XYZ file of C-alpha atoms in Angstrom:
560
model
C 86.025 -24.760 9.769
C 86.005 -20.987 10.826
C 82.247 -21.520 10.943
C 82.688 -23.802 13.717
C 84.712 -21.796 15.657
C 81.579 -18.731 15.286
C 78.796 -21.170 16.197
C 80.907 -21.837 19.653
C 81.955 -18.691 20.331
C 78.374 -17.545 20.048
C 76.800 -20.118 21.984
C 79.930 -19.828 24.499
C 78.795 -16.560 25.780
C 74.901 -17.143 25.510
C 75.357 -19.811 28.433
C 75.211 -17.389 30.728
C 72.123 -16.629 32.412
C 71.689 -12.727 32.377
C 71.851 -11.331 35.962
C 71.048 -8.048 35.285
C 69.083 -5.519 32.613
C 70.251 -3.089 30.691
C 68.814 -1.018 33.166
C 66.785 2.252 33.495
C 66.971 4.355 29.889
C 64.459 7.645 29.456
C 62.679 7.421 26.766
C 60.195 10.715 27.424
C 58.366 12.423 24.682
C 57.335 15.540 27.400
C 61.024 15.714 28.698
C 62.754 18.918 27.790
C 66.104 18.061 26.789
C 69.095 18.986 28.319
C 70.187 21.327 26.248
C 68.776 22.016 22.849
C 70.413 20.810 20.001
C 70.851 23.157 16.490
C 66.883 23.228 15.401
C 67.662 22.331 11.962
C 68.714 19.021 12.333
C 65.452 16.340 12.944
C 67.659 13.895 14.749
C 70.489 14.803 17.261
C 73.157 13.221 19.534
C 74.898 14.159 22.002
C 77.620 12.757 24.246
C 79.357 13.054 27.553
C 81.109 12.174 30.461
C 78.620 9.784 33.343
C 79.392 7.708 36.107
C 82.130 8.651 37.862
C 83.569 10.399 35.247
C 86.900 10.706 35.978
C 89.020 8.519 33.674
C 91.847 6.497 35.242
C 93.782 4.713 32.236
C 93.693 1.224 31.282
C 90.081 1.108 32.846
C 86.674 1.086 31.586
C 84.225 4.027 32.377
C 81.012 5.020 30.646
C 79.581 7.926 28.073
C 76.306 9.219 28.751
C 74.520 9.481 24.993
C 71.689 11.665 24.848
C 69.292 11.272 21.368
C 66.587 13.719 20.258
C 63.970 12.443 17.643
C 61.932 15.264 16.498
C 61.133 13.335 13.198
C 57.409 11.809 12.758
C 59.123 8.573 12.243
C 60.895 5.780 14.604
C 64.703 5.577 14.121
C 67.588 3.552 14.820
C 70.662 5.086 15.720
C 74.563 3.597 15.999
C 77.019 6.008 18.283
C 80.258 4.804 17.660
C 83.347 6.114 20.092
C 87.169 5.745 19.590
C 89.732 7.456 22.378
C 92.898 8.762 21.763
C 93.706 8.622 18.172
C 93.304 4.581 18.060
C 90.751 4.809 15.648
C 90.950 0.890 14.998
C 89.258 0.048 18.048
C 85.753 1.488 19.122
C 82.629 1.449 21.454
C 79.209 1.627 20.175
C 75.783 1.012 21.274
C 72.985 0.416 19.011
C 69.328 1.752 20.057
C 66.193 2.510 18.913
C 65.089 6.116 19.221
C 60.945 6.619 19.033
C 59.235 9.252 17.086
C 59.522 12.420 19.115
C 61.413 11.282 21.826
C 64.302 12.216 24.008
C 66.305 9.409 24.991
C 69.676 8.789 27.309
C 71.520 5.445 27.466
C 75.034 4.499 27.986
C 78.132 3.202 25.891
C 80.771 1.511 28.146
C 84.450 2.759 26.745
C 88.102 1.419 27.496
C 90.366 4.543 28.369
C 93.682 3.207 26.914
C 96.767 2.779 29.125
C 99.083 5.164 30.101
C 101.917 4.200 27.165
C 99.440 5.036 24.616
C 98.626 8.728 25.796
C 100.404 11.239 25.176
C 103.278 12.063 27.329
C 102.799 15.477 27.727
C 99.188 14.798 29.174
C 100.331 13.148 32.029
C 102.471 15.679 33.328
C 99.785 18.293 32.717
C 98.005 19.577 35.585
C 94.477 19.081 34.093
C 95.317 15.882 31.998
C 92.768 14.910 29.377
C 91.916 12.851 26.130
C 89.513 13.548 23.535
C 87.014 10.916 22.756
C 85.478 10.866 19.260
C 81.865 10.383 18.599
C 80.678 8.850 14.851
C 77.228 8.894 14.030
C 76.743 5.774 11.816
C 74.304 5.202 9.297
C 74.380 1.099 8.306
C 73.158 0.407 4.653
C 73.011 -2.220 2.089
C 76.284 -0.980 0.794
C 78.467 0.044 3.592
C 78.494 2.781 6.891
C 78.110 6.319 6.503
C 78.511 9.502 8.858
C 76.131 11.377 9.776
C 76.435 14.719 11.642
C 76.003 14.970 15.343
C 74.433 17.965 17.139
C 77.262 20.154 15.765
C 76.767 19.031 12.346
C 80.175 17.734 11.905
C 80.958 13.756 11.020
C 83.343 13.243 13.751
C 83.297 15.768 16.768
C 84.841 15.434 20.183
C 84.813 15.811 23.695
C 87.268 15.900 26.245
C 87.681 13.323 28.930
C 89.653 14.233 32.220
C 92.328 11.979 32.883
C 92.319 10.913 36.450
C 96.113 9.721 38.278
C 94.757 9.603 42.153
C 96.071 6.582 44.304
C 92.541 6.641 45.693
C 88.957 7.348 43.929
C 86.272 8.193 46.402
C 82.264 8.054 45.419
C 79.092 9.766 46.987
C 75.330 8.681 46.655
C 73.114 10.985 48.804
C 69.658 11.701 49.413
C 68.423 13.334 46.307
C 65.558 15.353 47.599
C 63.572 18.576 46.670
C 65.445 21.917 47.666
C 63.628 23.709 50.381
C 62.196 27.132 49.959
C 66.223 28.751 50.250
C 67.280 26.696 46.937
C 69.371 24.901 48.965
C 69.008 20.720 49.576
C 67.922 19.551 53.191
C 70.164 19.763 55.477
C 70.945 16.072 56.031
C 72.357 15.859 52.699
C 74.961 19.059 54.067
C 75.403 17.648 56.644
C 76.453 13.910 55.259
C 78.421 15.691 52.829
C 80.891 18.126 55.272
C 81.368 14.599 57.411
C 82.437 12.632 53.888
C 84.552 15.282 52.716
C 86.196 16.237 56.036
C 87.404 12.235 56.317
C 88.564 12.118 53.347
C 90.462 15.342 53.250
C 92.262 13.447 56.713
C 92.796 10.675 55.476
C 93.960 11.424 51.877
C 94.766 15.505 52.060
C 92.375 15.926 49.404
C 88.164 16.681 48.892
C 87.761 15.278 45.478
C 85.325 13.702 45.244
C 82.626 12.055 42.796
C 79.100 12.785 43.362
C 76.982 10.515 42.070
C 73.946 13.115 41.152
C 71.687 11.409 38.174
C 69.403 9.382 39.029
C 70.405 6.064 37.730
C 74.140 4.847 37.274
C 74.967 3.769 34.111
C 73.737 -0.006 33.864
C 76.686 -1.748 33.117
C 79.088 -3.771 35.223
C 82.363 -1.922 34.615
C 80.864 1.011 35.814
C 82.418 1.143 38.994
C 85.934 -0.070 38.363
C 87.737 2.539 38.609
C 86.146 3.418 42.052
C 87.974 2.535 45.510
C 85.580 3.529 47.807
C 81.953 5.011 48.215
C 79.822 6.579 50.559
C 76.195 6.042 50.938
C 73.909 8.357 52.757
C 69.899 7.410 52.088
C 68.006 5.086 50.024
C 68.045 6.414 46.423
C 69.653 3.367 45.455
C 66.870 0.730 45.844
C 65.188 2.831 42.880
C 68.364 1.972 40.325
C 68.008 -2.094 40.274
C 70.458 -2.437 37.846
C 72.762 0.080 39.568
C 72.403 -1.529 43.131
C 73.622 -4.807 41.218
C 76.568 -3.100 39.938
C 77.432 -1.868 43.787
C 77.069 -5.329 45.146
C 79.382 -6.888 42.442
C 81.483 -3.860 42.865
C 81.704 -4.376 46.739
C 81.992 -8.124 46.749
C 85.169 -8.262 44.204
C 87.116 -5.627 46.269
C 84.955 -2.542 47.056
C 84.917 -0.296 50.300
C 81.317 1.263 51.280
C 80.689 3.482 53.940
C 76.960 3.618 55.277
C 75.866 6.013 57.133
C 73.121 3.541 58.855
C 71.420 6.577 60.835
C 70.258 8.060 57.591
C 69.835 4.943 55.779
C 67.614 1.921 55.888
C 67.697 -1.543 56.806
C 66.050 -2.282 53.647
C 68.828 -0.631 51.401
C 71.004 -2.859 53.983
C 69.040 -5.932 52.920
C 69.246 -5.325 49.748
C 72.901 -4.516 48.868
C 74.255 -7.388 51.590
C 71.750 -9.960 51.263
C 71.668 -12.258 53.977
C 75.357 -10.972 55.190
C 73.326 -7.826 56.604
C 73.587 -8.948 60.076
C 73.174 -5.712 62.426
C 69.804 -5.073 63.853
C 67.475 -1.792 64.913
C 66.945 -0.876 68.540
C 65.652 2.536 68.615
C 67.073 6.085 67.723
C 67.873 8.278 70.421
C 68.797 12.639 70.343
C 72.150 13.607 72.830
C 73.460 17.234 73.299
C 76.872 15.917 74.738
C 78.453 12.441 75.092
C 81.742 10.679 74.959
C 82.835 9.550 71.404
C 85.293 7.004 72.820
C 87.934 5.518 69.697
C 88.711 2.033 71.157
C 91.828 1.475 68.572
C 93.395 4.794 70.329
C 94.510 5.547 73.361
C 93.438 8.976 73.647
C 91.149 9.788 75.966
C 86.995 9.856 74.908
C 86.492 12.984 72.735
C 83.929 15.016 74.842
C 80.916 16.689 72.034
C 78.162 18.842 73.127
C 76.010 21.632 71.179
C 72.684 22.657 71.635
C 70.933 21.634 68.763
C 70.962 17.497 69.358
C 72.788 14.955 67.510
C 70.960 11.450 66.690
C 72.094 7.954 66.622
C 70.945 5.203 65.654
C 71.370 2.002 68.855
C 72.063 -1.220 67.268
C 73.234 -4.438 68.189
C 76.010 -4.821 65.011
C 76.806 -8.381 64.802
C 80.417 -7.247 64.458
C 83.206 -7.240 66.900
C 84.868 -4.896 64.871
C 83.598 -1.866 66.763
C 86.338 0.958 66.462
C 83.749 3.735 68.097
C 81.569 3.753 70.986
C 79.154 6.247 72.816
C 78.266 4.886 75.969
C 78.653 1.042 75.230
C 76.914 1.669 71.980
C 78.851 1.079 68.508
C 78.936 4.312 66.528
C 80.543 2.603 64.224
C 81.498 -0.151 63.160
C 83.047 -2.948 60.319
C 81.965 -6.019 58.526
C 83.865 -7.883 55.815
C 81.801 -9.080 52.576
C 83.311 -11.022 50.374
C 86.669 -9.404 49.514
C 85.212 -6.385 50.338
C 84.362 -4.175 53.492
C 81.316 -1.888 54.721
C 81.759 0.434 57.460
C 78.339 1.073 59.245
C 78.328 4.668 61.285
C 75.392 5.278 63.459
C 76.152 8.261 64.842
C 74.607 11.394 62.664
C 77.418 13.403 60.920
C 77.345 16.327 63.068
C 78.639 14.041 66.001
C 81.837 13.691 63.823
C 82.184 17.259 62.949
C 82.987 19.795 65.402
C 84.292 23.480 65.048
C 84.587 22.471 61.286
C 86.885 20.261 61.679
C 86.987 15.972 61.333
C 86.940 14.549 65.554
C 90.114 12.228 66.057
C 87.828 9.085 65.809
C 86.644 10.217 62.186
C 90.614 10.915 61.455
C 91.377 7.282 62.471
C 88.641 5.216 61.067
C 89.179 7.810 57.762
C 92.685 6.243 57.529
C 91.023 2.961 57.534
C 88.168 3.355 55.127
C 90.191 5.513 51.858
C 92.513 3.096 51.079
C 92.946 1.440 47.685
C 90.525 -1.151 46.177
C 92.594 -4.864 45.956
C 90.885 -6.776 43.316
C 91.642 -10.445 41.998
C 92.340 -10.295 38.372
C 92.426 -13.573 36.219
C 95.319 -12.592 33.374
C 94.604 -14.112 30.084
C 98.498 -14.947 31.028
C 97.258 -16.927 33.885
C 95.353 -19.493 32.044
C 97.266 -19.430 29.163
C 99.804 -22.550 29.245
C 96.549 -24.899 30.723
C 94.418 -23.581 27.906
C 97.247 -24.211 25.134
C 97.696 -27.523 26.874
C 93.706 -28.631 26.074
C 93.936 -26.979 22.866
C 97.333 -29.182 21.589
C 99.165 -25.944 20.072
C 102.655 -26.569 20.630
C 105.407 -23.622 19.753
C 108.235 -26.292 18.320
C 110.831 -26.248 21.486
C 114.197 -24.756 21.824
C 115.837 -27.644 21.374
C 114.320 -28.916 18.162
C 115.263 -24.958 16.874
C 119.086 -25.456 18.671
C 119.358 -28.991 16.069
C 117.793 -27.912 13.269
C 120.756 -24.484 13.576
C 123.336 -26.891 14.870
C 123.047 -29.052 12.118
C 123.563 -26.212 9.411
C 126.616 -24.717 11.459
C 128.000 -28.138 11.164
C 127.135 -28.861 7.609
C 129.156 -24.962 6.975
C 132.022 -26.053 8.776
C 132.616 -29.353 7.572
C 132.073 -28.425 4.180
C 133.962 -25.393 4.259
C 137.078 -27.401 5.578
C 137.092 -29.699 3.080
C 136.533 -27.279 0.623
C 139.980 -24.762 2.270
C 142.029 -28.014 2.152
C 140.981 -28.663 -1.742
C 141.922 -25.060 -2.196
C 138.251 -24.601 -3.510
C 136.531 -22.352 -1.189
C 135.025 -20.277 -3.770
C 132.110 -23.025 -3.983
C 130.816 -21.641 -0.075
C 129.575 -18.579 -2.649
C 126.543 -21.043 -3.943
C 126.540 -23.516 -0.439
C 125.563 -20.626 1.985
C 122.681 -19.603 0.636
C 121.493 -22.814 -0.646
C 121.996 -24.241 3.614
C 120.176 -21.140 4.472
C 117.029 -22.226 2.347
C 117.560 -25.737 3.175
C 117.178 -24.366 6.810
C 114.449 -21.961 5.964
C 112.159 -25.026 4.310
C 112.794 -27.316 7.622
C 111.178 -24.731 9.982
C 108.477 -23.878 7.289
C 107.540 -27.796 7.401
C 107.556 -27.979 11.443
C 105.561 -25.062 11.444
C 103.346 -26.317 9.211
C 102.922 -29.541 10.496
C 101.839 -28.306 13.738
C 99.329 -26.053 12.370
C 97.865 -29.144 10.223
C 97.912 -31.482 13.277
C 96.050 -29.496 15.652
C 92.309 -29.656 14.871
C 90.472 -25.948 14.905
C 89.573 -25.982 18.834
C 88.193 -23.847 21.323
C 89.396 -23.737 25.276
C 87.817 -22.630 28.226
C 89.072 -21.989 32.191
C 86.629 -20.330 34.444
C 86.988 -18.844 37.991
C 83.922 -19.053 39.844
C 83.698 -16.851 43.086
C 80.181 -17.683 44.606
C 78.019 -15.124 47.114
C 75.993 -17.344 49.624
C 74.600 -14.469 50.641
C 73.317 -13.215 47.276
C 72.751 -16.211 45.641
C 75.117 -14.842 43.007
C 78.086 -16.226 41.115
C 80.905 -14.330 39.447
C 82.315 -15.666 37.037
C 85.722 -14.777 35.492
C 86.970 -16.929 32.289
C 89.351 -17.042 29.451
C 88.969 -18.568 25.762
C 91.405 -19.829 23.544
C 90.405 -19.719 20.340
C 92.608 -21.778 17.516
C 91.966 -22.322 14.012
C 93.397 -24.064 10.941
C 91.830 -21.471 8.734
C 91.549 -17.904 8.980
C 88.445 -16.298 8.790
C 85.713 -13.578 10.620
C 85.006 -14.180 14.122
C 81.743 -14.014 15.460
C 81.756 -13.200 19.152
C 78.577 -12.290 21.096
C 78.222 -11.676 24.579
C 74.841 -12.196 26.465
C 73.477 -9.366 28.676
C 75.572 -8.759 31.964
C 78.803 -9.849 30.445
C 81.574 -8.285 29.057
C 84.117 -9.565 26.137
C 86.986 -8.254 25.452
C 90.132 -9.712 22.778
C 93.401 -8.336 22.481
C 92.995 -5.959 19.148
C 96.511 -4.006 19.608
C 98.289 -6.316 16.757
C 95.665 -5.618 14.005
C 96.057 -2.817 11.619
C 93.698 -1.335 8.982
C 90.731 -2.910 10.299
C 88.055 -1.209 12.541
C 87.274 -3.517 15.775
C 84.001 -2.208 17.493
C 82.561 -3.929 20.052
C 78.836 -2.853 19.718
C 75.902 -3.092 22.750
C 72.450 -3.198 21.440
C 69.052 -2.547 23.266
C 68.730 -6.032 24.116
C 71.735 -6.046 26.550
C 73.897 -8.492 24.275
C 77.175 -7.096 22.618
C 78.725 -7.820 20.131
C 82.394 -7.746 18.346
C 81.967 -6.597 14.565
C 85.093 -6.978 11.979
C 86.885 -9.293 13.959
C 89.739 -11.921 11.960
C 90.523 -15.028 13.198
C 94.230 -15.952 11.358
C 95.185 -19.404 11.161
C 97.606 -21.333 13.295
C 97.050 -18.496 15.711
C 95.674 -18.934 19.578
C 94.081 -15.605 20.843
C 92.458 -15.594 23.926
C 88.847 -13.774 25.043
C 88.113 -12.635 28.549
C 84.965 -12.642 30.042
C 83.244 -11.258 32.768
C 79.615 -11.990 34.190
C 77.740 -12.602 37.252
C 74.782 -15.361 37.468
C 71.900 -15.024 39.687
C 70.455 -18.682 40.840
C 66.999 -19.598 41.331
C 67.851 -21.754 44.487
C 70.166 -21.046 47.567
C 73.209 -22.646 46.429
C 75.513 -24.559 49.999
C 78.990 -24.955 50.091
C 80.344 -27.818 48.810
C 83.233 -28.339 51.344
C 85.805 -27.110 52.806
C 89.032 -25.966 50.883
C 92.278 -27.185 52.470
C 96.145 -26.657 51.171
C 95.797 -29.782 48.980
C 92.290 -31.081 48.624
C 88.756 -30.352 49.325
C 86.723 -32.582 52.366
C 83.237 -32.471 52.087
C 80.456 -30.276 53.738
């Protein structure tokens, strides 16, 4: 029967049709590496922190796993991960390493929740965690270690442990420094304007630069971000990155973009058809009135000798917080449950004397605030999936009979028995009602395992983009069996799996991601009689423009 339940499972999560790749991975035999690794091992790994590399707890965020080959010979290599010291659950990924190569991909990681760190961490000023890194080496007879650039079976690296109300991201022009060292100026000049409204809105300049070239390809990537700031048009390189943003931005996310340094196309692209503003020209001003319509201040007055530009647009908004002469400097647009803030107006213009203008300060307060996401709780679905599946926890009352009737059984008996002056026969009737009781809830237990057929549930929430031509899809299964048994549980490329391990001891759970994009759950036990739920997350890119189907009302749905 438990075979069943695998077949399902698998074929469950292969419905989806994958919406993104596993994205941009180096693979470069004339690539120096990063650092070089001890030169007498052939094959070395190394791991660390990528993305946005702060680690906010009870999140996912993403290791950076960097792989030298120097062998004549193609390899295979399995990275395994556990954080904290919950060495029962772990991250892997799976890849194939070519003969002298250097090669970086990604393992996705959950950072456990704040109950299961240690106390003293999170009242340290420069919290952390250590991660653990396991090479594996799979044979016919079991796993192995194998040492990692340090030579050591397990070694570790510390992951800072991040407690900020707000996270705030940066992706800026990544061009070639000019003959000073130093990076063009637009990018300095982006950056003081990001930092200073942050810093006024939040009291604090942390924030995470987004400097490789590629995020890590995976959709959790970005979770633990609220906001982020985009200044140029590095992004349209990273495909699988600028899906992540748009999922990112559509289930929640805030992104500023500075539109005078960025392009319409990068627009197009992240937006879809909800990029609605259009390019009149670009104009240079040494003074003008930056006039905050949400304020009642008067128009702050800016002037300088070295010109400011902006870019004139007709937004397509009539959120328009900032004006210079009639034209929006900046301005808002919803997307989804998220929000973009276009600013025309070059950075300088928001910046003066070093310090943020009073329009920046406002629309600052605005922008940093923290990301609202829908979650669907396995705890959500639960009673409607229990419902399909026919699992039934015998009631209260049955339990408050079943007890009642043994109570009165004691006390009738044990009156009878005072009044016959024989009481010491309650020495052998206790424990013999006890058992009696004991067998009655053993059979209704039993007989509600035995009646309810092994059985898998589904409930889906399905969020669709119109603009995008996307759907995200969130979903929880209920898994039930008669017999116990190993779970197979695959997950097709773009979507992520997870099952509640905490109650399992003495087995290792890894949830493994191979080259293909697919993951996978290894060691996983199914009990009997026992409902455990999976949740799911992917997103589904149609081939055709999908319409509304009607129009949602308090109680029903009317047509289109």
């Amino acid at each position: 029967m438990i075979s069943f339940l695998q077949r399902y499972v698998t074929l469950l999560m292969l419905l989806a049709v994958p919406a993104i790749g596993l994205g941009q991975e180096e693979a470069d035999a004339d690539a120096p590496p990063a650092s070089t690794p001890a030169p007498s091992l052939k094959t070395s790994v190394s791991v660390a922190p990528s993305g946005v590399r702060r680690f906010e707890p009870g999140t996912w965020s993403t290791l950076a796993i960097t792989a030298w080959n120097r062998t004549d010979a193609d390899t295979n290599e399995l990275v395994s991960v556990f954080v904290g010291n919950n060495s029962s659950l772990q991250f892997a990924r799976r890849f194939w390493l070519p003969a002298g190569t250097r090669r970086q991909t990604f393992v996705p990681i959950l950072i456990p929740k704040t109950s299961s760190i240690d106390p003293s961490q999170s009242q340290s000023a420069s919290p952390q965690i250590d991660a653990s890194i396991i090479r594996v080496d799979e044979t016919d007879g079991g796993e192995t270690y194998k040492g990692c650039s340090s030579q050591q079976h397990i070694s570790k690296t510390p992951l800072a442990l991040d407690y900020s109300v707000t996270k705030s991201g940066l992706l800026l022009h990544r061009q070639l420094p000019d003959g000073t060292g130093y990076g063009p100026a637009e990018d300095w000049n982006a950056y003081e304007m990001a930092y200073k409204a942050r810093e006024a809105a939040v009291d604090s300049r942390i924030m995470i630069d987004f400097g490789t070239d590629f995020l890590p390809p995976y959709p959790t990537t970005l979770d633990s971000l609220d906001q982020m700031v985009i200044s140029g048009d590095r992004i349209l390189d990273d495909s699988a990155g600028l899906a992540n943003l748009r999922h990112w931005l559509y289930r929640g996310g805030r992104v500023w973009i500075m539109l005078d340094q960025t392009s319409m196309e990068t627009v197009t692209a992240l937006l879809g058809n909800e990029a609605r503003c259009s390019v009149v020209d670009r104009v240079e001003m040494n003074e003008f009135l930056l006039e905050d319509v949400t304020s009642e201040e008067a128009p702050h007055a800016w002037s300088s000798e070295v010109p400011v530009e902006m870019l004139r647009v007709f937004a397509g908004s009539d959120d328009s917080p900032c004006l210079v002469h009639g034209w929006p400097a900046a301005f808002w647009q919803t997307v989804g449950d998220g929000q973009v803030l276009f600013t025309t107006l070059g950075p300088r213009g928001w910046v003066e004397s070093g310090n943020a203008t009073l329009p920046l300060r406002s629309m600052a307060v605005r922008f940093f605030q923290p990301r609202d996401e829908v979650v669907v709780d396995a705890t959500d679905m639960g009673s409607m999936l229990s419902d399909q599946i026919g699992y039934r926890i015998p009631s209260r009352g049955l339990a408050a009979l079943i007890l009642g009737l043994n109570s009165l059984a004691l006390l009738s008996f044990g009156s009878w028995w005072a009044w016959r002056k024989k009481l010491e026969r309650l020495a052998w009737f206790v424990p013999g009602a006890a058992l009696a009781t004991s067998a009655v809830f053993l059979f209704v237990g039993s007989r509600n395992t035995v009646a309810v057929p092994s059985t898998v549930a589904t409930g889906q929430v399905v969020r669709v983009s119109y603009a995008t031509n996307e759907s995200y899809i969130a979903a929880v299964t209920a898994v039930y069996s008669q017999e116990s048994g190993d779970l197979e549980l695959i997950a097709a490329n773009g979507t992520l799996a997870t099952i509640n391990t905490d109650n399992v001891q003495g087995t290792i759970n890894r949830l493994v991601w191979d080259d293909d994009g697919k993951s996978r759950w290894a060691n996983l036990h199914q009990p009997s009689g026992v409902v455990r739920y999976i949740e799911s997350k992917r997103t589904v890119t149609h081939a055709e423009p999908r319409s509304p189907p009607g129009t949602c009302h308090d109680t029903s749905l009317s047509g289109p």
